[in-house]
Amino acid sequence: MTYDVKNPAEQTVGVALQEPASQELEGESTRHVLANPFSVMDSQIERYQSHGIDVIDLSKANPDLPTPEFIVKAGQEALARLENNRYSAFDGKPGLLQAAQRWYRSQHGVKVQWNTQLLATCGAGVALTAVTQSLLQHGDALVVVGPYYPPYRALAEAAGARLVTVASTWQTGFLPDIDSVSEDVWNAARVLLLNYPNNPTGALATRQLFQRLVELAHRHHFIIVNDFAYAGLEFEGKKPLSLLAAPGSSDCAIEIVSMSKMYAMAGWRLGFCAGPAELMQEIREYHHQLCSSPTGAVQDAGAAALTSDQHSVHELSLIYARRRKLFMAGLTSAGLSVFDSKGSVFVWVRVPQHQSSSQYARELLERAHVAAMSGECFGRYGEGYVRLSLLADERRLAEAAIRIGRLHANSETR
């Protein structure tokens, strides 16, 4: 494939996008600065807590467990090295990039070259910004699968692109029904931004889905980006699939890996991006202007994590599996329908029929004192659901389920 990569100096910011009337070619956005819904929720929770109200915060994917000790020790030792008191290489320290190269090979059977196909970033968010700003031009179509992670909308806005949503539903396992998508969508697409395992639904991509999308990318000349935020975390003993492992993906696919979830390193701000050398060269050049590379000691700690036996990731996955089983059972007992995703660190719950997503999320906070994210935050296809995270201990999750059960019981008797 050949690419026409955007010149960063020519970007246009703040272009309004049209509100969607149907599936697809009309995008979602606004003219004003987009509020971060997670920041808004933080403010609401703080208001309740300031009045002494105990809120169980299940609104965010903020790990509640500590970073494994061996990673912390590696970071502490790295802080004392003179090299880490200085700026590190713009693309990332060779040790981290080589560790990421070995991780891809050992965990996914994928071959990438550390010095041409990998870039270290201060978390996945910075990588997403660098990728979309490099690849999208004014008026391009950024295609996402709805429900989608809220910042994707802001990424399109910042690049002056149209956000085009392809539906996924409970009936399709919250995977896109490729056969129902108009050819016009694929013809218009410049970038298809995926997120598997998915936030908010927890859906897991299949080999067949990735293969179909790679075939479409070649046929219609677009680029696929997978936001691999929950890489490494096992679900029922299975690791999530890497897009880069799909046959034919080597020239049309980019993957962004976060260290935040699989190593409980959210506060360390570390991730990396992998893709074809030609595209990565352009993305790296943009990133060189966007920010410096992550803190050197953090990169050394990340290298220790990636080159470990991944036992800590396996243990973390088991903890999340136990939490999911407990919480799903409690919510089901409360009369709620929960999508049996087994992916990511969330449960995706259908709201009672007489309420909208925002109404139900507000009721959960006001009356049950449980913070959940309204499905509408995740785009038009999130309406009718709320997202609750598993990032609280089992005692708190059980208490949350009890509170929600009482809320429903009281609602039925009113």
Short mmCIF file of C-alpha atoms in Angstrom, two decimals:
data_model
loop_
_atom_site.label_atom_id
_atom_site.label_comp_id
_atom_site.label_asym_id
_atom_site.label_seq_id
_atom_site.Cartn_x
_atom_site.Cartn_y
_atom_site.Cartn_z
CA MET A 1 0.00 0.00 0.00
CA THR A 2 1.05 3.62 -0.48
CA TYR A 3 0.25 6.39 1.96
CA ASP A 4 -0.24 10.13 1.86
CA VAL A 5 0.75 11.02 5.41
CA LYS A 6 -0.39 14.31 6.84
CA ASN A 7 2.12 17.11 7.25
CA PRO A 8 1.81 18.11 10.93
CA ALA A 9 2.29 21.76 10.01
CA GLU A 10 -0.91 21.73 7.98
CA GLN A 11 -3.28 20.55 10.71
CA THR A 12 -6.61 22.31 11.22
CA VAL A 13 -8.09 22.30 14.72
CA GLY A 14 -11.66 22.75 15.92
CA VAL A 15 -13.54 21.91 12.73
CA ALA A 16 -17.17 21.07 13.41
CA LEU A 17 -18.45 17.64 12.50
CA GLN A 18 -22.00 16.75 11.61
CA GLU A 19 -24.36 14.98 13.99
CA PRO A 20 -25.19 11.46 12.78
CA ALA A 21 -28.58 10.79 11.27
CA SER A 22 -27.91 7.13 10.59
CA GLN A 23 -25.17 4.55 10.47
CA GLU A 24 -22.37 6.15 9.16
CA LEU A 25 -21.06 8.79 6.90
CA GLU A 26 -22.12 11.66 9.01
CA GLY A 27 -19.96 11.64 12.10
CA GLU A 28 -20.43 12.95 15.64
CA SER A 29 -19.08 16.14 17.19
CA THR A 30 -19.61 19.72 18.36
CA ARG A 31 -18.00 23.10 17.80
CA HIS A 32 -17.07 23.73 21.42
CA VAL A 33 -14.27 22.16 23.42
CA LEU A 34 -15.32 18.65 24.39
CA ALA A 35 -15.58 18.02 28.13
CA ASN A 36 -13.91 14.84 29.32
CA PRO A 37 -16.77 12.78 30.82
CA PHE A 38 -14.42 11.08 33.29
CA SER A 39 -13.30 14.47 34.62
CA VAL A 40 -16.95 15.53 34.95
CA MET A 41 -17.71 12.35 36.90
CA ASP A 42 -14.72 12.95 39.20
CA SER A 43 -16.18 16.35 40.09
CA GLN A 44 -19.58 14.84 40.82
CA ILE A 45 -18.07 12.18 43.08
CA GLU A 46 -15.97 14.75 44.95
CA ARG A 47 -19.12 16.79 45.61
CA TYR A 48 -20.79 13.82 47.31
CA GLN A 49 -17.67 12.85 49.23
CA SER A 50 -17.26 16.42 50.51
CA HIS A 51 -20.57 15.91 52.32
CA GLY A 52 -19.35 12.71 53.95
CA ILE A 53 -21.20 10.36 51.56
CA ASP A 54 -19.47 7.05 50.82
CA VAL A 55 -19.44 6.70 47.02
CA ILE A 56 -18.24 3.44 45.49
CA ASP A 57 -16.43 4.73 42.43
CA LEU A 58 -16.76 2.25 39.56
CA SER A 59 -16.61 4.90 36.87
CA LYS A 60 -12.99 4.61 35.72
CA ALA A 61 -10.36 2.08 34.67
CA ASN A 62 -7.92 3.28 37.33
CA PRO A 63 -6.09 0.23 38.73
CA ASP A 64 -6.64 -0.24 42.48
CA LEU A 65 -3.86 -2.81 42.93
CA PRO A 66 -0.17 -1.92 43.30
CA THR A 67 2.39 -2.19 40.54
CA PRO A 68 4.23 -5.52 41.00
CA GLU A 69 7.17 -5.20 43.37
CA PHE A 70 9.82 -6.29 40.87
CA ILE A 71 8.76 -3.49 38.49
CA VAL A 72 8.83 -0.90 41.29
CA LYS A 73 12.30 -2.08 42.34
CA ALA A 74 13.57 -1.83 38.77
CA GLY A 75 12.24 1.72 38.57
CA GLN A 76 13.74 2.71 41.91
CA GLU A 77 17.15 1.39 40.92
CA ALA A 78 16.91 3.14 37.57
CA LEU A 79 16.25 6.51 39.23
CA ALA A 80 19.76 6.44 40.69
CA ARG A 81 21.45 6.08 37.31
CA LEU A 82 22.85 9.30 35.87
CA GLU A 83 21.57 8.50 32.39
CA ASN A 84 18.02 8.73 33.71
CA ASN A 85 18.53 12.24 35.09
CA ARG A 86 18.78 13.42 31.50
CA TYR A 87 16.51 13.37 28.47
CA SER A 88 16.46 9.95 26.84
CA ALA A 89 16.36 9.23 23.10
CA PHE A 90 13.33 10.74 21.34
CA ASP A 91 12.04 7.38 20.14
CA GLY A 92 12.58 5.72 23.52
CA LYS A 93 15.45 3.91 25.17
CA PRO A 94 16.77 0.98 23.12
CA GLY A 95 16.33 -1.30 26.14
CA LEU A 96 12.59 -0.63 26.29
CA LEU A 97 12.08 -0.87 22.53
CA GLN A 98 14.02 -4.14 22.37
CA ALA A 99 11.93 -5.45 25.28
CA ALA A 100 8.76 -4.51 23.38
CA GLN A 101 10.13 -6.30 20.31
CA ARG A 102 10.70 -9.47 22.37
CA TRP A 103 7.28 -9.13 24.02
CA TYR A 104 5.55 -9.05 20.64
CA ARG A 105 7.50 -12.09 19.49
CA SER A 106 6.97 -14.17 22.65
CA GLN A 107 3.36 -13.23 23.38
CA HIS A 108 1.91 -12.87 19.87
CA GLY A 109 4.36 -14.39 17.42
CA VAL A 110 4.77 -10.97 15.76
CA LYS A 111 8.09 -9.73 14.39
CA VAL A 112 8.74 -5.99 14.65
CA GLN A 113 12.06 -4.14 14.40
CA TRP A 114 12.80 -2.12 17.52
CA ASN A 115 14.64 0.70 15.73
CA THR A 116 12.21 1.26 12.84
CA GLN A 117 8.79 -0.02 13.90
CA LEU A 118 8.43 0.93 17.57
CA LEU A 119 7.97 4.19 19.47
CA ALA A 120 7.84 4.70 23.25
CA THR A 121 5.17 7.15 24.46
CA CYS A 122 3.91 8.66 27.71
CA GLY A 123 0.92 6.33 27.78
CA ALA A 124 -1.51 5.25 25.07
CA GLY A 125 -3.27 8.63 24.95
CA VAL A 126 -0.18 10.41 23.64
CA ALA A 127 0.32 7.64 21.08
CA LEU A 128 -3.29 8.00 19.89
CA THR A 129 -2.77 11.74 19.47
CA ALA A 130 0.46 11.28 17.51
CA VAL A 131 -1.08 8.63 15.26
CA THR A 132 -4.29 10.51 14.44
CA GLN A 133 -2.58 13.87 13.98
CA SER A 134 -0.04 12.27 11.64
CA LEU A 135 -2.47 10.24 9.54
CA LEU A 136 -5.62 12.36 9.38
CA GLN A 137 -6.15 15.48 7.32
CA HIS A 138 -9.00 17.98 7.38
CA GLY A 139 -12.20 16.30 6.18
CA ASP A 140 -10.89 12.73 6.41
CA ALA A 141 -13.10 10.03 7.91
CA LEU A 142 -12.01 8.45 11.18
CA VAL A 143 -14.13 5.30 11.46
CA VAL A 144 -14.81 3.82 14.90
CA VAL A 145 -16.99 1.01 16.19
CA GLY A 146 -19.72 2.24 18.52
CA PRO A 147 -19.91 2.21 21.48
CA TYR A 148 -16.46 3.79 21.53
CA TYR A 149 -13.98 5.23 24.03
CA PRO A 150 -14.99 8.92 24.47
CA PRO A 151 -11.60 10.55 23.64
CA TYR A 152 -11.86 9.20 20.08
CA ARG A 153 -14.38 11.91 19.38
CA ALA A 154 -11.95 14.58 20.59
CA LEU A 155 -9.16 13.06 18.49
CA ALA A 156 -11.29 13.47 15.37
CA GLU A 157 -12.18 17.02 16.37
CA ALA A 158 -8.55 17.99 16.93
CA ALA A 159 -7.55 16.61 13.54
CA GLY A 160 -10.45 18.29 11.71
CA ALA A 161 -11.77 14.87 10.73
CA ARG A 162 -15.26 13.40 10.55
CA LEU A 163 -16.02 10.72 13.15
CA VAL A 164 -17.90 7.90 11.46
CA THR A 165 -19.51 5.28 13.66
CA VAL A 166 -20.20 1.68 12.71
CA ALA A 167 -22.71 -0.02 14.98
CA SER A 168 -22.16 -3.01 17.21
CA THR A 169 -24.92 -4.52 19.32
CA TRP A 170 -25.58 -7.09 22.01
CA GLN A 171 -26.80 -9.43 19.27
CA THR A 172 -23.47 -9.24 17.41
CA GLY A 173 -21.42 -9.66 20.59
CA PHE A 174 -20.57 -5.96 20.33
CA LEU A 175 -18.46 -6.68 17.28
CA PRO A 176 -19.26 -4.85 14.04
CA ASP A 177 -21.44 -6.64 11.52
CA ILE A 178 -19.10 -6.12 8.57
CA ASP A 179 -21.63 -7.29 6.00
CA SER A 180 -24.11 -4.60 7.03
CA VAL A 181 -21.66 -1.72 6.59
CA SER A 182 -22.05 0.28 3.40
CA GLU A 183 -19.19 0.23 0.89
CA ASP A 184 -19.35 4.02 1.05
CA VAL A 185 -18.02 3.87 4.59
CA TRP A 186 -14.95 1.87 3.60
CA ASN A 187 -14.39 4.03 0.52
CA ALA A 188 -14.45 7.16 2.69
CA ALA A 189 -12.31 5.74 5.51
CA ARG A 190 -8.83 7.10 6.05
CA VAL A 191 -8.30 5.43 9.45
CA LEU A 192 -10.30 2.69 11.16
CA LEU A 193 -9.69 3.00 14.91
CA LEU A 194 -10.42 -0.19 16.84
CA ASN A 195 -10.27 -0.93 20.56
CA TYR A 196 -10.10 -4.65 21.38
CA PRO A 197 -10.50 -5.83 24.07
CA ASN A 198 -13.18 -3.19 23.99
CA ASN A 199 -13.89 -0.31 26.29
CA PRO A 200 -16.75 -0.05 27.28
CA THR A 201 -18.29 -3.41 26.37
CA GLY A 202 -15.45 -5.83 27.04
CA ALA A 203 -15.93 -7.52 23.66
CA LEU A 204 -12.97 -9.52 22.36
CA ALA A 205 -11.94 -9.45 18.71
CA THR A 206 -11.82 -12.69 16.76
CA ARG A 207 -9.22 -13.77 14.23
CA GLN A 208 -11.94 -13.72 11.59
CA LEU A 209 -12.84 -10.10 12.37
CA PHE A 210 -9.25 -8.88 12.16
CA GLN A 211 -8.71 -10.82 8.94
CA ARG A 212 -11.83 -9.37 7.30
CA LEU A 213 -10.83 -5.85 8.28
CA VAL A 214 -7.29 -6.28 6.94
CA GLU A 215 -8.74 -7.44 3.64
CA LEU A 216 -11.00 -4.38 3.55
CA ALA A 217 -8.07 -2.10 4.38
CA HIS A 218 -6.15 -3.40 1.38
CA ARG A 219 -9.14 -3.17 -0.91
CA HIS A 220 -10.16 0.35 0.13
CA HIS A 221 -6.73 1.75 1.05
CA PHE A 222 -7.25 2.75 4.67
CA ILE A 223 -5.15 2.21 7.79
CA ILE A 224 -6.27 0.17 10.81
CA VAL A 225 -5.23 1.24 14.31
CA ASN A 226 -5.91 -0.98 17.33
CA ASP A 227 -5.93 0.72 20.72
CA PHE A 228 -4.60 -2.33 22.62
CA ALA A 229 -5.19 -0.85 26.07
CA TYR A 230 -5.93 -4.22 27.71
CA ALA A 231 -3.13 -6.16 26.07
CA GLY A 232 -1.79 -9.08 28.05
CA LEU A 233 -4.76 -9.54 30.37
CA GLU A 234 -6.09 -13.07 30.00
CA PHE A 235 -9.77 -13.91 29.78
CA GLU A 236 -10.71 -17.48 30.64
CA GLY A 237 -7.07 -18.42 30.12
CA LYS A 238 -6.83 -16.82 26.68
CA LYS A 239 -4.73 -13.81 25.78
CA PRO A 240 -6.42 -11.14 23.64
CA LEU A 241 -5.39 -11.08 20.01
CA SER A 242 -2.95 -8.61 18.53
CA LEU A 243 -4.03 -6.94 15.30
CA LEU A 244 -0.44 -7.24 14.07
CA ALA A 245 -0.75 -11.03 14.18
CA ALA A 246 -3.42 -10.96 11.45
CA PRO A 247 -2.06 -12.18 8.08
CA GLY A 248 -1.47 -9.29 5.69
CA SER A 249 -1.50 -6.64 8.42
CA SER A 250 2.20 -5.75 8.20
CA ASP A 251 1.68 -2.87 5.77
CA CYS A 252 -1.69 -1.47 6.90
CA ALA A 253 -1.96 -1.87 10.68
CA ILE A 254 -0.73 0.06 13.71
CA GLU A 255 -1.11 -1.05 17.30
CA ILE A 256 -0.88 1.03 20.47
CA VAL A 257 -0.02 -0.87 23.64
CA SER A 258 -0.60 0.51 27.14
CA MET A 259 1.39 -0.65 30.15
CA SER A 260 -1.27 0.78 32.48
CA LYS A 261 -3.62 -2.17 32.83
CA MET A 262 -1.58 -5.35 32.37
CA TYR A 263 1.11 -4.18 34.83
CA ALA A 264 -1.01 -1.83 37.00
CA MET A 265 1.24 1.04 35.90
CA ALA A 266 -1.39 3.68 35.09
CA GLY A 267 0.38 6.39 37.07
CA TRP A 268 3.74 5.65 35.46
CA ARG A 269 2.46 6.84 32.04
CA LEU A 270 4.09 4.42 29.63
CA GLY A 271 3.09 2.78 26.39
CA PHE A 272 4.39 2.08 22.92
CA CYS A 273 3.25 2.10 19.34
CA ALA A 274 4.11 -0.42 16.61
CA GLY A 275 3.49 -0.45 12.87
CA PRO A 276 4.97 -0.36 9.37
CA ALA A 277 8.33 1.43 9.23
CA GLU A 278 7.08 3.94 6.64
CA LEU A 279 4.15 5.05 8.78
CA MET A 280 6.10 4.89 12.01
CA GLN A 281 8.70 7.26 10.60
CA GLU A 282 6.04 9.93 10.08
CA ILE A 283 4.46 9.26 13.47
CA ARG A 284 7.84 9.47 15.20
CA GLU A 285 8.61 12.80 13.54
CA TYR A 286 5.31 14.22 14.76
CA HIS A 287 5.89 12.79 18.23
CA HIS A 288 9.34 14.44 18.35
CA GLN A 289 7.53 17.78 18.19
CA LEU A 290 4.66 16.73 20.47
CA CYS A 291 6.70 15.75 23.53
CA SER A 292 9.89 14.18 24.80
CA SER A 293 10.07 10.46 25.44
CA PRO A 294 8.89 8.97 28.77
CA THR A 295 11.04 9.32 31.88
CA GLY A 296 14.10 7.09 31.53
CA ALA A 297 13.59 5.26 34.83
CA VAL A 298 9.99 4.54 33.89
CA GLN A 299 11.19 3.04 30.61
CA ASP A 300 13.66 0.82 32.47
CA ALA A 301 10.86 -0.37 34.75
CA GLY A 302 8.72 -1.04 31.69
CA ALA A 303 11.51 -3.08 30.11
CA ALA A 304 11.68 -5.21 33.27
CA ALA A 305 7.91 -5.78 33.04
CA LEU A 306 7.95 -6.74 29.37
CA THR A 307 10.86 -9.16 29.70
CA SER A 308 9.46 -10.89 32.79
CA ASP A 309 7.74 -14.27 32.69
CA GLN A 310 4.36 -12.45 32.71
CA HIS A 311 3.33 -14.32 35.86
CA SER A 312 2.19 -11.04 37.43
CA VAL A 313 -0.14 -10.42 34.47
CA HIS A 314 -1.58 -13.91 34.83
CA GLU A 315 -2.22 -13.36 38.54
CA LEU A 316 -3.85 -10.00 37.88
CA SER A 317 -6.09 -11.60 35.26
CA LEU A 318 -7.27 -14.19 37.78
CA ILE A 319 -8.17 -11.45 40.26
CA TYR A 320 -10.23 -9.63 37.63
CA ALA A 321 -11.93 -12.88 36.63
CA ARG A 322 -13.01 -13.52 40.24
CA ARG A 323 -14.27 -9.96 40.56
CA ARG A 324 -16.21 -10.22 37.31
CA LYS A 325 -17.88 -13.46 38.36
CA LEU A 326 -18.87 -12.07 41.75
CA PHE A 327 -20.10 -8.73 40.47
CA MET A 328 -22.02 -10.16 37.52
CA ALA A 329 -23.80 -12.58 39.86
CA GLY A 330 -24.77 -9.73 42.17
CA LEU A 331 -26.04 -7.53 39.36
CA THR A 332 -27.98 -10.40 37.80
CA SER A 333 -29.60 -11.11 41.16
CA ALA A 334 -30.62 -7.45 41.23
CA GLY A 335 -32.55 -8.04 38.00
CA LEU A 336 -30.10 -6.47 35.56
CA SER A 337 -28.95 -7.86 32.22
CA VAL A 338 -25.15 -7.94 32.02
CA PHE A 339 -23.23 -8.57 28.81
CA ASP A 340 -21.11 -11.69 29.35
CA SER A 341 -17.98 -10.16 27.87
CA LYS A 342 -15.07 -11.73 29.78
CA GLY A 343 -12.93 -8.94 28.33
CA SER A 344 -11.24 -5.80 29.73
CA VAL A 345 -12.02 -4.63 33.27
CA PHE A 346 -15.66 -3.55 32.96
CA VAL A 347 -19.19 -4.86 33.05
CA TRP A 348 -21.62 -3.49 30.47
CA VAL A 349 -25.14 -3.38 31.85
CA ARG A 350 -28.49 -2.78 30.18
CA VAL A 351 -30.50 -0.08 31.97
CA PRO A 352 -34.14 -0.57 33.00
CA GLN A 353 -36.46 -0.02 30.04
CA HIS A 354 -38.19 3.05 31.43
CA GLN A 355 -34.96 5.03 31.84
CA SER A 356 -32.25 6.53 29.66
CA SER A 357 -28.60 5.82 30.31
CA SER A 358 -28.00 9.22 31.87
CA GLN A 359 -31.11 8.94 34.08
CA TYR A 360 -30.07 5.55 35.40
CA ALA A 361 -26.44 6.58 35.99
CA ARG A 362 -27.67 9.62 37.87
CA GLU A 363 -30.00 7.47 39.97
CA LEU A 364 -27.16 5.06 40.79
CA LEU A 365 -25.06 7.95 42.06
CA GLU A 366 -27.81 9.85 43.87
CA ARG A 367 -29.66 6.98 45.50
CA ALA A 368 -27.25 4.00 45.59
CA HIS A 369 -24.07 6.09 45.81
CA VAL A 370 -22.44 3.95 43.13
CA ALA A 371 -20.64 5.85 40.36
CA ALA A 372 -21.09 4.41 36.86
CA MET A 373 -20.54 5.89 33.42
CA SER A 374 -23.63 6.57 31.35
CA GLY A 375 -23.65 4.70 28.06
CA GLU A 376 -24.30 7.86 26.09
CA CYS A 377 -20.74 8.98 26.93
CA PHE A 378 -19.61 6.26 24.54
CA GLY A 379 -21.54 7.58 21.55
CA ARG A 380 -25.02 7.02 20.22
CA TYR A 381 -24.73 3.22 20.29
CA GLY A 382 -24.01 3.30 24.01
CA GLU A 383 -27.48 4.60 24.86
CA GLY A 384 -29.41 2.06 26.91
CA TYR A 385 -26.40 0.90 28.94
CA VAL A 386 -24.10 1.87 31.80
CA ARG A 387 -20.48 0.86 32.32
CA LEU A 388 -19.15 -0.18 35.73
CA SER A 389 -15.50 -1.04 36.36
CA LEU A 390 -14.06 -3.98 38.28
CA LEU A 391 -11.30 -1.87 39.80
CA ALA A 392 -12.37 -2.13 43.41
CA ASP A 393 -11.86 -5.02 45.79
CA GLU A 394 -14.38 -7.84 46.08
CA ARG A 395 -15.86 -6.43 49.29
CA ARG A 396 -16.64 -3.10 47.62
CA LEU A 397 -17.99 -4.75 44.49
CA ALA A 398 -20.28 -6.94 46.60
CA GLU A 399 -21.45 -3.85 48.49
CA ALA A 400 -22.10 -2.05 45.20
CA ALA A 401 -24.23 -4.95 43.98
CA ILE A 402 -26.19 -4.91 47.26
CA ARG A 403 -26.80 -1.16 46.99
CA ILE A 404 -27.98 -1.53 43.40
CA GLY A 405 -30.24 -4.42 44.41
CA ARG A 406 -31.82 -2.27 47.14
CA LEU A 407 -32.31 0.54 44.68
CA HIS A 408 -34.26 -1.77 42.38
CA ALA A 409 -36.26 -3.26 45.21
CA ASN A 410 -37.25 0.18 46.46
CA SER A 411 -38.14 1.31 42.93
CA GLU A 412 -40.48 -1.66 42.50
CA THR A 413 -42.34 -0.90 45.75
CA ARG A 414 -42.85 2.79 45.06
#
